[in-house]
GROMACS .gro file of C-alpha atoms in nm:
model
  308
    1MET     CA    1   2.504   0.328   2.387
    2ARG     CA    2   2.416  -0.016   2.566
    3ILE     CA    3   2.198  -0.270   2.312
    4LEU     CA    4   2.020  -0.552   2.474
    5ILE     CA    5   1.931  -0.801   2.244
    6LEU     CA    6   1.614  -1.014   2.261
    7GLY     CA    7   1.723  -1.345   2.135
    8ALA     CA    8   2.007  -1.517   2.051
    9GLY     CA    9   1.899  -1.682   1.744
   10GLY     CA   10   1.923  -1.696   1.422
   11ILE     CA   11   1.867  -1.310   1.378
   12GLY     CA   12   1.964  -1.214   1.712
   13GLY     CA   13   2.288  -1.396   1.761
   14TYR     CA   14   2.383  -1.294   1.397
   15PHE     CA   15   2.343  -0.921   1.396
   16GLY     CA   16   2.428  -0.907   1.811
   17GLY     CA   17   2.742  -1.106   1.744
   18ARG     CA   18   2.833  -0.895   1.516
   19LEU     CA   19   2.847  -0.606   1.657
   20ALA     CA   20   3.004  -0.760   1.979
   21SER     CA   21   3.297  -0.854   1.770
   22SER     CA   22   3.296  -0.487   1.630
   23GLY     CA   23   3.314  -0.379   2.027
   24VAL     CA   24   2.955  -0.266   2.064
   25ASP     CA   25   2.796  -0.264   2.381
   26VAL     CA   26   2.503  -0.574   2.386
   27GLN     CA   27   2.430  -0.789   2.606
   28PHE     CA   28   2.161  -1.093   2.502
   29LEU     CA   29   1.870  -1.153   2.709
   30VAL     CA   30   1.800  -1.549   2.668
   31ARG     CA   31   1.680  -1.833   2.827
   32PRO     CA   32   1.908  -2.040   3.094
   33SER     CA   33   1.920  -2.309   2.819
   34ARG     CA   34   2.033  -2.101   2.581
   35ALA     CA   35   2.261  -1.890   2.833
   36GLU     CA   36   2.434  -2.211   2.911
   37VAL     CA   37   2.527  -2.321   2.569
   38LEU     CA   38   2.676  -1.945   2.511
   39ALA     CA   39   2.877  -1.979   2.887
   40ARG     CA   40   2.998  -2.329   2.748
   41ASN     CA   41   3.072  -2.267   2.344
   42GLY     CA   42   3.088  -1.920   2.280
   43LEU     CA   43   2.857  -1.742   2.024
   44VAL     CA   44   2.961  -1.900   1.721
   45ILE     CA   45   2.903  -1.796   1.399
   46LYS     CA   46   2.970  -1.970   1.060
   47SER     CA   47   2.877  -1.766   0.766
   48PRO     CA   48   3.084  -1.755   0.408
   49LEU     CA   49   3.110  -1.370   0.501
   50GLY     CA   50   3.361  -1.508   0.804
   51ASP     CA   51   3.336  -1.734   1.085
   52LEU     CA   52   3.305  -1.597   1.456
   53ARG     CA   53   3.336  -1.795   1.779
   54MET     CA   54   3.374  -1.498   2.089
   55PRO     CA   55   3.223  -1.507   2.435
   56VAL     CA   56   2.953  -1.286   2.523
   57ARG     CA   57   2.715  -1.143   2.799
   58THR     CA   58   2.401  -1.291   2.876
   59MET     CA   59   2.131  -1.226   3.081
   60THR     CA   60   1.825  -1.416   3.185
   61ALA     CA   61   1.603  -1.147   3.294
   62ALA     CA   62   1.661  -0.763   3.253
   63THR     CA   63   1.688  -0.584   3.544
   64GLU     CA   64   1.780  -0.222   3.420
   65PRO     CA   65   1.662   0.057   3.146
   66VAL     CA   66   1.892   0.008   2.818
   67ASP     CA   67   1.923   0.314   2.546
   68ALA     CA   68   1.784   0.043   2.271
   69VAL     CA   69   1.644  -0.267   2.301
   70LEU     CA   70   1.661  -0.543   1.958
   71LEU     CA   71   1.361  -0.760   1.904
   72ALA     CA   72   1.457  -1.099   1.740
   73CYS     CA   73   1.229  -1.286   1.841
   74LYS     CA   74   0.945  -1.513   1.655
   75ALA     CA   75   0.616  -1.351   1.610
   76TYR     CA   76   0.409  -1.588   1.855
   77ASP     CA   77   0.665  -1.541   2.119
   78LEU     CA   78   0.612  -1.180   2.137
   79THR     CA   79   0.358  -1.127   2.409
   80GLU     CA   80   0.589  -1.291   2.624
   81ALA     CA   81   0.928  -1.074   2.529
   82MET     CA   82   0.743  -0.858   2.548
   83GLU     CA   83   0.741  -0.923   2.938
   84ALA     CA   84   1.086  -0.988   2.915
   85VAL     CA   85   1.224  -0.631   2.838
   86ALA     CA   86   0.963  -0.432   3.060
   87PRO     CA   87   1.209  -0.348   3.267
   88ALA     CA   88   1.447  -0.254   3.049
   89ILE     CA   89   1.269   0.056   2.892
   90GLY     CA   90   1.314   0.369   3.055
   91PRO     CA   91   1.220   0.695   2.975
   92SER     CA   92   1.455   0.753   2.616
   93THR     CA   93   1.484   0.373   2.561
   94LEU     CA   94   1.447   0.273   2.195
   95ILE     CA   95   1.245  -0.066   2.098
   96LEU     CA   96   1.399  -0.177   1.760
   97PRO     CA   97   1.201  -0.480   1.638
   98LEU     CA   98   1.278  -0.682   1.350
   99LEU     CA   99   0.970  -0.950   1.321
  100ASN     CA  100   0.822  -1.058   1.045
  101GLY     CA  101   0.497  -0.813   0.892
  102VAL     CA  102   0.375  -0.553   1.005
  103ARG     CA  103   0.158  -0.619   1.356
  104GLN     CA  104   0.402  -0.629   1.589
  105LEU     CA  105   0.382  -0.222   1.546
  106ASP     CA  106   0.044  -0.181   1.698
  107LEU     CA  107   0.124  -0.411   1.948
  108LEU     CA  108   0.435  -0.243   2.082
  109ASP     CA  109   0.251   0.082   2.030
  110ALA     CA  110  -0.001  -0.049   2.300
  111ARG     CA  111   0.250  -0.166   2.540
  112PHE     CA  112   0.541   0.095   2.566
  113GLY     CA  113   0.354   0.345   2.405
  114ARG     CA  114   0.487   0.460   2.057
  115LYS     CA  115   0.766   0.732   2.069
  116HIS     CA  116   0.938   0.426   2.213
  117VAL     CA  117   0.930   0.218   1.903
  118LEU     CA  118   1.087   0.273   1.537
  119GLY     CA  119   1.060   0.059   1.261
  120GLY     CA  120   1.304  -0.193   1.177
  121LEU     CA  121   1.332  -0.549   0.925
  122CYS     CA  122   1.605  -0.811   0.784
  123HIS     CA  123   1.728  -0.998   0.538
  124ILE     CA  124   1.873  -1.233   0.581
  125GLY     CA  125   1.904  -1.646   0.557
  126ALA     CA  126   1.984  -1.784   0.918
  127THR     CA  127   1.942  -2.058   1.131
  128VAL     CA  128   2.089  -2.237   1.437
  129ASN     CA  129   2.192  -2.628   1.457
  130PRO     CA  130   2.157  -2.863   1.704
  131ALA     CA  131   2.471  -2.746   1.816
  132GLY     CA  132   2.360  -2.391   1.920
  133GLU     CA  133   2.577  -2.260   1.612
  134ILE     CA  134   2.437  -2.001   1.382
  135LEU     CA  135   2.423  -2.067   1.013
  136HIS     CA  136   2.407  -1.776   0.810
  137LEU     CA  137   2.314  -1.962   0.447
  138ASN     CA  138   2.432  -1.719   0.192
  139THR     CA  139   2.537  -1.380   0.162
  140LEU     CA  140   2.295  -1.193   0.239
  141GLN     CA  141   2.269  -0.996   0.539
  142ARG     CA  142   2.064  -0.653   0.523
  143PHE     CA  143   1.974  -0.466   0.831
  144VAL     CA  144   1.726  -0.175   0.782
  145PHE     CA  145   1.580   0.065   1.025
  146GLY     CA  146   1.431   0.408   1.114
  147PRO     CA  147   1.171   0.610   1.256
  148ARG     CA  148   0.808   0.639   1.241
  149MET     CA  149   0.791   0.939   1.338
  150PRO     CA  150   0.948   1.289   1.355
  151ASP     CA  151   1.044   1.323   1.690
  152GLN     CA  152   1.191   0.989   1.642
  153THR     CA  153   1.496   1.100   1.407
  154ASP     CA  154   1.762   1.230   1.635
  155ALA     CA  155   1.754   0.928   1.821
  156ALA     CA  156   1.742   0.684   1.536
  157GLU     CA  157   2.097   0.879   1.385
  158ARG     CA  158   2.213   0.780   1.744
  159LEU     CA  159   2.139   0.448   1.721
  160PHE     CA  160   2.218   0.457   1.328
  161THR     CA  161   2.569   0.535   1.433
  162ALA     CA  162   2.637   0.328   1.703
  163VAL     CA  163   2.601   0.010   1.501
  164ARG     CA  164   2.774   0.076   1.206
  165PRO     CA  165   3.070  -0.054   1.311
  166GLY     CA  166   2.870  -0.390   1.345
  167GLY     CA  167   2.994  -0.494   0.942
  168PHE     CA  168   2.665  -0.544   0.780
  169GLU     CA  169   2.609  -0.176   0.665
  170PRO     CA  170   2.305  -0.125   0.811
  171VAL     CA  171   2.055   0.135   0.653
  172LEU     CA  172   1.888   0.425   0.822
  173SER     CA  173   1.494   0.475   0.587
  174PRO     CA  174   1.385   0.737   0.606
  175ALA     CA  175   1.065   0.494   0.474
  176ILE     CA  176   1.059   0.256   0.686
  177THR     CA  177   0.699   0.184   0.760
  178GLN     CA  178   0.692   0.104   0.366
  179GLU     CA  179   0.945  -0.040   0.356
  180MET     CA  180   0.840  -0.308   0.604
  181TRP     CA  181   0.493  -0.319   0.409
  182GLU     CA  182   0.704  -0.424   0.062
  183LYS     CA  183   0.889  -0.697   0.272
  184PHE     CA  184   0.524  -0.848   0.435
  185THR     CA  185   0.354  -0.818   0.070
  186PHE     CA  186   0.637  -0.985  -0.060
  187LEU     CA  187   0.661  -1.263   0.248
  188ALA     CA  188   0.273  -1.318   0.307
  189THR     CA  189   0.303  -1.466  -0.091
  190TYR     CA  190   0.673  -1.626  -0.036
  191ALA     CA  191   0.564  -1.808   0.253
  192GLY     CA  192   0.160  -1.877   0.160
  193MET     CA  193   0.257  -2.018  -0.191
  194THR     CA  194   0.577  -2.283  -0.062
  195THR     CA  195   0.359  -2.429   0.230
  196LEU     CA  196   0.045  -2.422   0.028
  197MET     CA  197   0.257  -2.624  -0.242
  198ARG     CA  198   0.500  -2.784  -0.049
  199ALA     CA  199   0.782  -2.662  -0.258
  200PRO     CA  200   1.033  -2.431  -0.324
  201ILE     CA  201   1.004  -2.179  -0.585
  202GLY     CA  202   1.167  -2.322  -0.877
  203ALA     CA  203   0.941  -2.665  -0.832
  204ILE     CA  204   0.622  -2.427  -0.825
  205MET     CA  205   0.728  -2.277  -1.168
  206THR     CA  206   0.730  -2.654  -1.304
  207ALA     CA  207   0.337  -2.655  -1.251
  208GLN     CA  208   0.162  -2.575  -1.537
  209GLU     CA  209  -0.013  -2.317  -1.356
  210GLY     CA  210   0.239  -2.219  -1.112
  211GLU     CA  211   0.365  -1.876  -1.216
  212ALA     CA  212  -0.027  -1.768  -1.292
  213ILE     CA  213  -0.173  -1.892  -0.921
  214MET     CA  214   0.181  -1.730  -0.793
  215ARG     CA  215   0.135  -1.372  -0.992
  216GLU     CA  216  -0.259  -1.456  -0.837
  217MET     CA  217  -0.168  -1.463  -0.476
  218LEU     CA  218   0.117  -1.208  -0.548
  219ASP     CA  219  -0.195  -0.951  -0.674
  220GLU     CA  220  -0.463  -1.038  -0.320
  221CYS     CA  221  -0.135  -0.844  -0.130
  222LEU     CA  222  -0.036  -0.601  -0.348
  223ALA     CA  223  -0.417  -0.486  -0.348
  224THR     CA  224  -0.417  -0.526   0.041
  225ALA     CA  225  -0.114  -0.294   0.097
  226ALA     CA  226  -0.239  -0.076  -0.189
  227ALA     CA  227  -0.549  -0.032   0.044
  228GLY     CA  228  -0.385   0.081   0.310
  229GLY     CA  229  -0.165   0.316   0.204
  230TYR     CA  230   0.158   0.171   0.102
  231ARG     CA  231   0.127   0.017  -0.261
  232PRO     CA  232   0.492  -0.131  -0.314
  233ARG     CA  233   0.708   0.116  -0.507
  234GLU     CA  234   0.836   0.001  -0.869
  235GLU     CA  235   1.190  -0.113  -0.779
  236ALA     CA  236   1.022  -0.310  -0.514
  237MET     CA  237   0.755  -0.471  -0.733
  238ALA     CA  238   1.040  -0.576  -1.010
  239GLN     CA  239   1.261  -0.758  -0.728
  240MET     CA  240   0.927  -0.940  -0.589
  241ILE     CA  241   0.841  -1.071  -0.946
  242SER     CA  242   1.212  -1.138  -0.978
  243SER     CA  243   1.196  -1.312  -0.715
  244LEU     CA  244   0.860  -1.525  -0.696
  245THR     CA  245   0.896  -1.665  -1.037
  246GLU     CA  246   1.268  -1.758  -1.062
  247ARG     CA  247   1.307  -2.049  -1.291
  248GLY     CA  248   1.553  -2.316  -1.094
  249SER     CA  249   1.557  -2.106  -0.783
  250ALA     CA  250   1.544  -2.381  -0.473
  251GLY     CA  251   1.416  -2.039  -0.213
  252THR     CA  252   1.158  -2.107   0.001
  253ALA     CA  253   1.017  -1.914   0.311
  254SER     CA  254   1.146  -1.963   0.702
  255MET     CA  255   0.771  -2.058   0.737
  256PHE     CA  256   0.790  -2.366   0.522
  257ARG     CA  257   1.101  -2.458   0.664
  258ASP     CA  258   0.956  -2.443   1.007
  259MET     CA  259   0.687  -2.635   0.875
  260ALA     CA  260   0.939  -2.921   0.716
  261ARG     CA  261   1.061  -2.968   1.050
  262ASN     CA  262   0.760  -3.022   1.230
  263GLY     CA  263   0.740  -2.673   1.400
  264ARG     CA  264   0.538  -2.411   1.481
  265THR     CA  265   0.507  -2.116   1.234
  266GLU     CA  266   0.377  -1.732   1.231
  267HIS     CA  267   0.113  -1.809   0.963
  268GLU     CA  268  -0.120  -1.624   1.162
  269HIS     CA  269   0.114  -1.292   1.177
  270VAL     CA  270   0.152  -1.319   0.831
  271ILE     CA  271  -0.069  -1.492   0.604
  272GLY     CA  272  -0.348  -1.434   0.879
  273ASP     CA  273  -0.297  -1.060   0.927
  274MET     CA  274  -0.279  -0.966   0.560
  275LEU     CA  275  -0.633  -1.183   0.524
  276ALA     CA  276  -0.742  -0.965   0.758
  277ARG     CA  277  -0.670  -0.661   0.662
  278ALA     CA  278  -0.782  -0.747   0.272
  279ARG     CA  279  -1.099  -0.824   0.438
  280THR     CA  280  -1.107  -0.498   0.643
  281ALA     CA  281  -1.056  -0.333   0.292
  282GLY     CA  282  -1.313  -0.583   0.067
  283VAL     CA  283  -0.991  -0.685  -0.150
  284PRO     CA  284  -1.126  -1.078  -0.221
  285ALA     CA  285  -0.820  -1.270  -0.150
  286PRO     CA  286  -0.947  -1.668  -0.202
  287LEU     CA  287  -0.568  -1.741  -0.218
  288LEU     CA  288  -0.472  -1.617   0.073
  289ARG     CA  289  -0.801  -1.759   0.268
  290LEU     CA  290  -0.703  -2.100   0.115
  291SER     CA  291  -0.318  -2.090   0.226
  292LEU     CA  292  -0.433  -1.937   0.634
  293ALA     CA  293  -0.642  -2.248   0.609
  294ASN     CA  294  -0.384  -2.484   0.499
  295MET     CA  295  -0.132  -2.347   0.752
  296GLN     CA  296  -0.448  -2.367   1.046
  297ALA     CA  297  -0.488  -2.748   0.972
  298TYR     CA  298  -0.112  -2.777   0.922
  299GLU     CA  299  -0.118  -2.621   1.298
  300ALA     CA  300  -0.431  -2.861   1.458
  301GLN     CA  301  -0.243  -3.161   1.334
  302ARG     CA  302   0.091  -3.093   1.493
  303SER     CA  303  -0.035  -2.986   1.832
  304ALA     CA  304  -0.301  -3.281   1.809
  305THR     CA  305   0.035  -3.475   1.755
  306ALA     CA  306   0.220  -3.314   2.024
  307ALA     CA  307  -0.015  -3.379   2.276
  308GLY     CA  308  -0.067  -3.734   2.177
   0.00000   0.00000   0.00000
């Protein structure tokens, strides 16, 4: 299969690089500045699981349909990304979004048609340093996708066969929407609390009311997920609680790290969308409300500073 990857940052660059190094037919759709760096230095991954440096094929504009498009952009870039990949979407092209949250599914369905859009998610700690190198921050590299409707099953299985050589053990899930909601529930809590408290999980747990407030935020997200028909399964619940209440943990959400470097964040797509769904369902969500206001105030200040 011919696979086009939008973006060569932490997610797209990491998984795309692993696929390319395994001989999978991969091409990266990137901005001209990123294309120049990749042409000069190759794609560089520094990882506890093995470093990689190799030349990769890039393009700055899509020109013809491919078999699959992997979207690995930030949520706030999705509108621009959809326009960029539109020429690559043919009658049988699969679109695999690896964005946080779930709102992207509705947006992609409206733009390209539901039959094209698979569900997908990843769990990985990765970033790009000033030299353009991808830094894999731990050994986590979970890559999960699957069909959202029965008619997509055969095509999803073909894509799974194509990406299996990548070395990161992809998972083809028969319940991908449930899995996406489980990640969304966890992430809204994780990002909401670490940005609100300006601290990692371990530090929050040292506060007198830290664990209680963390659990209250999680309860708001759980109630919202349940109202939408996607209450997390027991195993997922146990993992969430363990991660969100781990004593001594240095863990922070990528939203917190974006905030720490005064960067743009996905707060509307994650925290804002969860709050909107809570309101629609009539679920009280005072901590989500506070967390979103915190991030909106941050964004207003960041934008004003940048403009000045």
